[in-house]
Coordinates of C-alpha atoms in Angstrom, one line a residue:
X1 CA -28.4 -22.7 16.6
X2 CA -26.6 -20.8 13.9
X3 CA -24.5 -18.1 15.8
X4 CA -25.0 -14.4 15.4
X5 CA -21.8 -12.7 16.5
X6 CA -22.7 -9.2 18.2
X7 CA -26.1 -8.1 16.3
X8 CA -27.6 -9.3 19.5
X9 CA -26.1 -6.6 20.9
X10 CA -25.9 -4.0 18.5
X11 CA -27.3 -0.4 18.3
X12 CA -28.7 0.5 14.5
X13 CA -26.3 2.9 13.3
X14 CA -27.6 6.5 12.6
X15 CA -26.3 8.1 9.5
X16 CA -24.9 10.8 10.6
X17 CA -22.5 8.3 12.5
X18 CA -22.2 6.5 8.9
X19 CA -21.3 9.6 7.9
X20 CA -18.8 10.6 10.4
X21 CA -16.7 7.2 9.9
X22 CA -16.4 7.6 6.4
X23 CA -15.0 11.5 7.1
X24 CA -12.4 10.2 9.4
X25 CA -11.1 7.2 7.6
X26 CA -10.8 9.4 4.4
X27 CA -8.9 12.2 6.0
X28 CA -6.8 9.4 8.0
X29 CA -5.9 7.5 5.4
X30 CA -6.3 9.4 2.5
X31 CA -8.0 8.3 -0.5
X32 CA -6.3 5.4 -2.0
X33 CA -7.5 2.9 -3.8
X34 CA -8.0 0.4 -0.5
X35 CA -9.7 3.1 1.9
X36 CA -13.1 2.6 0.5
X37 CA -12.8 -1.5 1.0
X38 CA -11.6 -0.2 4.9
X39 CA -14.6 1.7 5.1
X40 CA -16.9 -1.4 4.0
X41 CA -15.3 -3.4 6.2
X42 CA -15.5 -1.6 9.5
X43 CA -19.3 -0.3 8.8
X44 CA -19.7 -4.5 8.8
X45 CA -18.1 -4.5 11.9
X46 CA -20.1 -1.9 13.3
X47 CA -23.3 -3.2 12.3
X48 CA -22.7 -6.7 13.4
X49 CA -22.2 -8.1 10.2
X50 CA -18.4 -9.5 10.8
X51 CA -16.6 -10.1 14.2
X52 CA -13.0 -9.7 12.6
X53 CA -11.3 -8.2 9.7
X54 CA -8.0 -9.2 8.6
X55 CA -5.8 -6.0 7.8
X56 CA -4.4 -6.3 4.3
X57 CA -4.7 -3.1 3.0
X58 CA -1.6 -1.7 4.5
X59 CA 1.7 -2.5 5.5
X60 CA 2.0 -1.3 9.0
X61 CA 5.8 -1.0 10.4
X62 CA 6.2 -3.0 13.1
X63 CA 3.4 -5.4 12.4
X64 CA 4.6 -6.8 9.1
X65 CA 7.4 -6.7 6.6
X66 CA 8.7 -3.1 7.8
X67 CA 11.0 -3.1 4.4
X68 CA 7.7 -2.5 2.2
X69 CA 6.4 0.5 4.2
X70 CA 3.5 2.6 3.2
X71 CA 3.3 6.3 3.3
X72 CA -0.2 7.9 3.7
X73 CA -0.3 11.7 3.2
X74 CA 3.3 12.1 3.6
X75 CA 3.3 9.9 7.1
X76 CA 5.0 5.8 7.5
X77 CA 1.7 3.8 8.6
X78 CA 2.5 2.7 12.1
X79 CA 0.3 1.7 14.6
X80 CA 0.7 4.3 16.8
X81 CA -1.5 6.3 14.2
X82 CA -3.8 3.3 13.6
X83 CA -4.6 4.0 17.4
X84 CA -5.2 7.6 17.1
X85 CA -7.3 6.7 13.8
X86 CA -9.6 4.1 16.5
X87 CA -9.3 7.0 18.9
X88 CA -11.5 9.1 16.5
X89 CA -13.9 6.9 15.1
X90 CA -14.7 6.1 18.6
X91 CA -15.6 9.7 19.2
X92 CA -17.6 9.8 16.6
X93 CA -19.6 6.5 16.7
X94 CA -20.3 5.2 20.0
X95 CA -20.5 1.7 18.6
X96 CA -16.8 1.9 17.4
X97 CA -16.1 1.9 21.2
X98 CA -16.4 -1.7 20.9
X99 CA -13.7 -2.1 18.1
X100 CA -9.9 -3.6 19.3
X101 CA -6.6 -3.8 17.3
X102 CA -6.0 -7.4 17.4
X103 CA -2.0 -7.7 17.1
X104 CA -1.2 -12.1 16.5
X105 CA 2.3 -12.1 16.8
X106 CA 3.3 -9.0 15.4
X107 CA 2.8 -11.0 12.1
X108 CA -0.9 -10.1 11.2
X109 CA -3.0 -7.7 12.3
X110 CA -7.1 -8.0 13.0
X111 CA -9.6 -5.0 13.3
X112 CA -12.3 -7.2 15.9
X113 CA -15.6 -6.2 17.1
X114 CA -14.9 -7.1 20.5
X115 CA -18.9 -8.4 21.9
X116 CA -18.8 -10.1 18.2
X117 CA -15.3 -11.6 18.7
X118 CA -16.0 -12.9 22.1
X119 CA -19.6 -14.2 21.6
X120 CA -17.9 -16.3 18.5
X121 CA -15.2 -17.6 20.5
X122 CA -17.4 -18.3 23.6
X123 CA -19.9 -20.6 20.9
X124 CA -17.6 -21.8 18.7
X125 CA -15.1 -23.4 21.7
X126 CA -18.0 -24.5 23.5
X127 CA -19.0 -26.7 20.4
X128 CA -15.4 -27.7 19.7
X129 CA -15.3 -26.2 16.4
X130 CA -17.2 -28.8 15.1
X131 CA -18.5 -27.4 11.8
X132 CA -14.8 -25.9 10.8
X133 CA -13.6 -28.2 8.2
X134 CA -9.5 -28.5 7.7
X135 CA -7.7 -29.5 4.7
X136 CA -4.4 -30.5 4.8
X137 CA -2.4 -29.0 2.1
X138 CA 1.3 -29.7 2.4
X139 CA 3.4 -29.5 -0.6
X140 CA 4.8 -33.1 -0.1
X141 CA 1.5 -34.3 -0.5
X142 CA 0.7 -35.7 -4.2
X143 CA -2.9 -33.8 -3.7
X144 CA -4.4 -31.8 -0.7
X145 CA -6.6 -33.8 1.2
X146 CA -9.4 -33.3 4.1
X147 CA -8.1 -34.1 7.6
X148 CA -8.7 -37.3 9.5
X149 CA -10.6 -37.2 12.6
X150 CA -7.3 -37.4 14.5
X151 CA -6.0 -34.3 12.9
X152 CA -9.0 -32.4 12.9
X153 CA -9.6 -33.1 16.5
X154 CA -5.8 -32.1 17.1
X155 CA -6.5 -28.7 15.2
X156 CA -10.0 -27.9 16.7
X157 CA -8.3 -29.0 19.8
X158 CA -5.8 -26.3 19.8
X159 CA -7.7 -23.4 17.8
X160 CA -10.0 -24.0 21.3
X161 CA -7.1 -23.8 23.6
X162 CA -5.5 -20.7 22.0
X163 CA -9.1 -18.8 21.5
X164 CA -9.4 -19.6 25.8
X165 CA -6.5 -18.8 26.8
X166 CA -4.9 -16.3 24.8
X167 CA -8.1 -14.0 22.4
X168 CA -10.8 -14.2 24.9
X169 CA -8.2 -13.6 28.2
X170 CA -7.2 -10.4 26.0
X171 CA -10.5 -9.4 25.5
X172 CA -11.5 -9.3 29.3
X173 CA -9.0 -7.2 30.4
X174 CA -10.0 -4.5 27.4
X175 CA -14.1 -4.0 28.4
X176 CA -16.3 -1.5 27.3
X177 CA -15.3 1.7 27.9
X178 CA -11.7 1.0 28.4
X179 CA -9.0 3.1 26.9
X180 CA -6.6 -0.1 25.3
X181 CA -7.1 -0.3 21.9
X182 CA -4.6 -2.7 20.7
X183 CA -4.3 -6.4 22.1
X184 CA -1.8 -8.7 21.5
X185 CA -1.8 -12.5 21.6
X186 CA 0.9 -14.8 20.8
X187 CA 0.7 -18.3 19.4
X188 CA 2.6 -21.1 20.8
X189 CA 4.8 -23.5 18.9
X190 CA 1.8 -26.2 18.3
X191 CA 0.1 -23.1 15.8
X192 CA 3.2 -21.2 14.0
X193 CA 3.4 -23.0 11.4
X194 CA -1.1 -22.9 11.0
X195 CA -1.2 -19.3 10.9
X196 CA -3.0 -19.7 7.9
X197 CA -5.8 -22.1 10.1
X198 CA -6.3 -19.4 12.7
X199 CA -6.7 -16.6 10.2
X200 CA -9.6 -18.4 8.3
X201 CA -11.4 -19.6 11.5
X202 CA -11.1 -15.7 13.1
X203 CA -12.3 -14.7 9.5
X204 CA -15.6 -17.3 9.8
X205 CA -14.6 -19.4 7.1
X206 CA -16.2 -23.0 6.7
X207 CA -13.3 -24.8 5.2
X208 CA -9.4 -23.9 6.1
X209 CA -6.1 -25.0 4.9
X210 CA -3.6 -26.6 7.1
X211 CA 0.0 -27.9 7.3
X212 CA -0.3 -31.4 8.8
X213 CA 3.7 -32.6 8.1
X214 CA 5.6 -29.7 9.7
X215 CA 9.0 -30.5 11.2
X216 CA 8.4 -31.5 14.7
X217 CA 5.4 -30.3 16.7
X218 CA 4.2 -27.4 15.1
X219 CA 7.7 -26.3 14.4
X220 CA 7.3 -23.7 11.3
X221 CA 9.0 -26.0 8.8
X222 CA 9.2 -26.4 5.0
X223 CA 5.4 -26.1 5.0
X224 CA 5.5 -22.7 6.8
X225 CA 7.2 -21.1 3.5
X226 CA 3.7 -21.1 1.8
X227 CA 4.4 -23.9 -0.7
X228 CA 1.5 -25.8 -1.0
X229 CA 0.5 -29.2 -3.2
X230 CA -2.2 -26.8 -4.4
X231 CA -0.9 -25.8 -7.6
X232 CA -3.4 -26.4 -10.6
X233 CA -5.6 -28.3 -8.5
X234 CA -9.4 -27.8 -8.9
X235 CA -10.8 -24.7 -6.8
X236 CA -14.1 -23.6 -5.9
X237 CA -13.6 -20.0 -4.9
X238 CA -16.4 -18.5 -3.0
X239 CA -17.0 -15.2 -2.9
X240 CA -19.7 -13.3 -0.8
X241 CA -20.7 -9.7 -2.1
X242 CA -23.2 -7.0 -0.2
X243 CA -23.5 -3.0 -1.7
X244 CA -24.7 -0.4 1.3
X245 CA -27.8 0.9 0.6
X246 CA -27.1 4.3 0.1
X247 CA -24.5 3.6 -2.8
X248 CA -25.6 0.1 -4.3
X249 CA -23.3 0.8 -7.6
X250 CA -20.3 -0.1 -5.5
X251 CA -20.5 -4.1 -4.9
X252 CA -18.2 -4.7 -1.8
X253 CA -16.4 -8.1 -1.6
X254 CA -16.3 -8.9 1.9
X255 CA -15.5 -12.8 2.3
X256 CA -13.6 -15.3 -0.4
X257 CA -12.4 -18.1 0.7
X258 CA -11.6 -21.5 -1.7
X259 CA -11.9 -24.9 -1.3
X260 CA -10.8 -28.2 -3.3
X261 CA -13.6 -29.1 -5.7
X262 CA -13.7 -32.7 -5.3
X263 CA -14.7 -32.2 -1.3
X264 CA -16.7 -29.0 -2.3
X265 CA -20.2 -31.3 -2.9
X266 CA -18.9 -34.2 -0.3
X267 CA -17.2 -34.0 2.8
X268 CA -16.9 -29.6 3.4
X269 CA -20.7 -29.7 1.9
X270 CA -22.4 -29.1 5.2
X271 CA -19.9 -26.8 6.4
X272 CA -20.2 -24.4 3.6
X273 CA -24.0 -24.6 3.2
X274 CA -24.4 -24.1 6.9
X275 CA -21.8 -21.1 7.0
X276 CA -24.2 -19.4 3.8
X277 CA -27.1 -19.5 6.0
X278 CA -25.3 -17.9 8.9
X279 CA -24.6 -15.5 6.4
X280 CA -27.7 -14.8 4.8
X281 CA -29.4 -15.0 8.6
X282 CA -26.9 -12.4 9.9
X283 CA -27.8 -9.9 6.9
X284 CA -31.5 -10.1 7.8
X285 CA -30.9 -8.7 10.8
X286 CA -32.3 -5.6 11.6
X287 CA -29.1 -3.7 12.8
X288 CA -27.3 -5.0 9.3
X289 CA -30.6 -5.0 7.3
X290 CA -30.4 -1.0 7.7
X291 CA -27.5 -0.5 6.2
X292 CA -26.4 -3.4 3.8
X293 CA -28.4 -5.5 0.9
X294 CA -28.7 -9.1 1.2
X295 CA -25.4 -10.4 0.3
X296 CA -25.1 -12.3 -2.8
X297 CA -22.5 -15.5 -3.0
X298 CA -20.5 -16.3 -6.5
X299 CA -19.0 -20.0 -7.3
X300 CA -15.7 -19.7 -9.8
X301 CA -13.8 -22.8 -10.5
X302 CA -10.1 -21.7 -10.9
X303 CA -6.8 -23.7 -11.3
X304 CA -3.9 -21.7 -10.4
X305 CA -0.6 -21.8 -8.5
X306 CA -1.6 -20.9 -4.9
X307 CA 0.9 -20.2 -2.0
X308 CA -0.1 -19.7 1.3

């Protein structure tokens, strides 16, 4: 069965809560140009639409590159404040109770829905990540290239390990109710150099990029620098788009994710059709169907000088 991270489970949102989480992050953050994409994306947490969100609209000290910091009304963005700014949404939508700072080596930074997060995990390892599709993309290769079986198995292997041992150990000792809003995970040796695999499976993307040549077992290499054989290659960029209901002028991108034409009709074909209808299914819900249109998906074909 296609899985349905958290809507099982979800309460329909009322608006007044819609309302109150759009208060908070505006006087939180301020209104800069990224708060209303923040907004979008934790009302699709919220609703069930998304387990995880990747947080790129801030540097946060501490978390990132501390050199490029980001002021908000006056303030450094730490997340010590990103705490208190969870501490208030979850007084004013009970829902948000169920929302976690996810902190992967104090090098990226994930807003989860924690029943969403967990019921992914708990599917997704039990199937061995079968339908995740990885493409290696080092940049001594002449042309990026899907996996063989033997690497993919490798990478589902240890995506499964490090979900188990590390994201869904977090997650029990932060249950409902609890008062730890940040959890941290670390990734061992045989993922450092794949952050970029572990961000696009967290982010429920059908086809990933991967470093398959790194210097030693995993050891963050060459290939860990971002350079990439991908430059000018044929991409397919996909790009999912939804509007809330009560402001449909404002199209929210909420997923893109790109893959190598040439596998984009053969070998990732399943994989991406089979992740649009988990999509489309998940919107339908009624808990998402409330609040959000059905979600429409774009195709580009680009060429560009991609880095990682």
């Amino acid at each position: 069965c296609l899985p349905r991270p958290s809507s099982c489970s979800m309460t329909q949102l009322a608006e007044a809560e819609v309302a109150g989480v759009v208060a908070i992050l505006a006087q939180q953050l301020g209104r800069f140009k990224f708060t209303r994409r923040l907004t979008n994306d934790v009302l699709l947490l919220l609703c069930g639409a998304r387990p995880a969100v990747l947080w790129d609209y801030y540097n946060v000290v501490g978390v990132e590159n501390a050199d490029e910091r980001c002021v908000t009304r006056g303030r450094v963005l730490t997340l010590l404040h990103l705490e208190h700014v969870l501490a208030a949404l979850q007084v004013a939508c009970p829902e948000a109770q169920k929302l976690r700072w996810l902190c992967i080596d104090n090098k990226s930074l994930f807003l989860v829905h924690a029943d969403g997060l967990r019921q992914k995990l708990e599917l997704e390892v039990a199937s061995e990540l079968a339908h995740l599709q990885f493409v290696a993309v080092d940049s001594t290769l002449p042309a990026p290239r899907v996996c063989t079986l033997d690497e993919h198995n490798h990478r589902r292997s240890t995506l499964a390990t490090f979900g188990t041992n590390q994201l869904l150990q977090s997650l029990a000792l932060s249950p409902a109710g609890t008062t730890l809003r940040v959890l941290s995970a670390r990734v061992g040796s045989s993922l450092s150099a794949n952050l970029i695999a572990l961000h696009g499976w967290l982010l429920e993307y059908p086809v990933v990029y991967c470093f398959v040549h790194c210097c030693g077992d995993g050891d963050a290499g060459p290939a860990s620098k971002g350079a990439t054989c991908l430059r000018q290659q044929p991409l397919n960029v996909y790009s999912a788009m939804s509007s809330l209901r009560a402001s449909q002028r404002h199209p929210h991108l909420f997923i893109s994710f790109s893959c190598p034409s040439e596998f984009a009709s053969l070998s990732c074909k399943h994989s991406i059709e089979r992740w649009w209808q988990m999509l489309q299914s998940r919107f339908r819900s009624v808990e998402v169907a409330r609040l959000w249109v059905a979600p429409e998906l774009s195709v580009q074909l680009v060429s560009e000088n991609i880095v990682l």
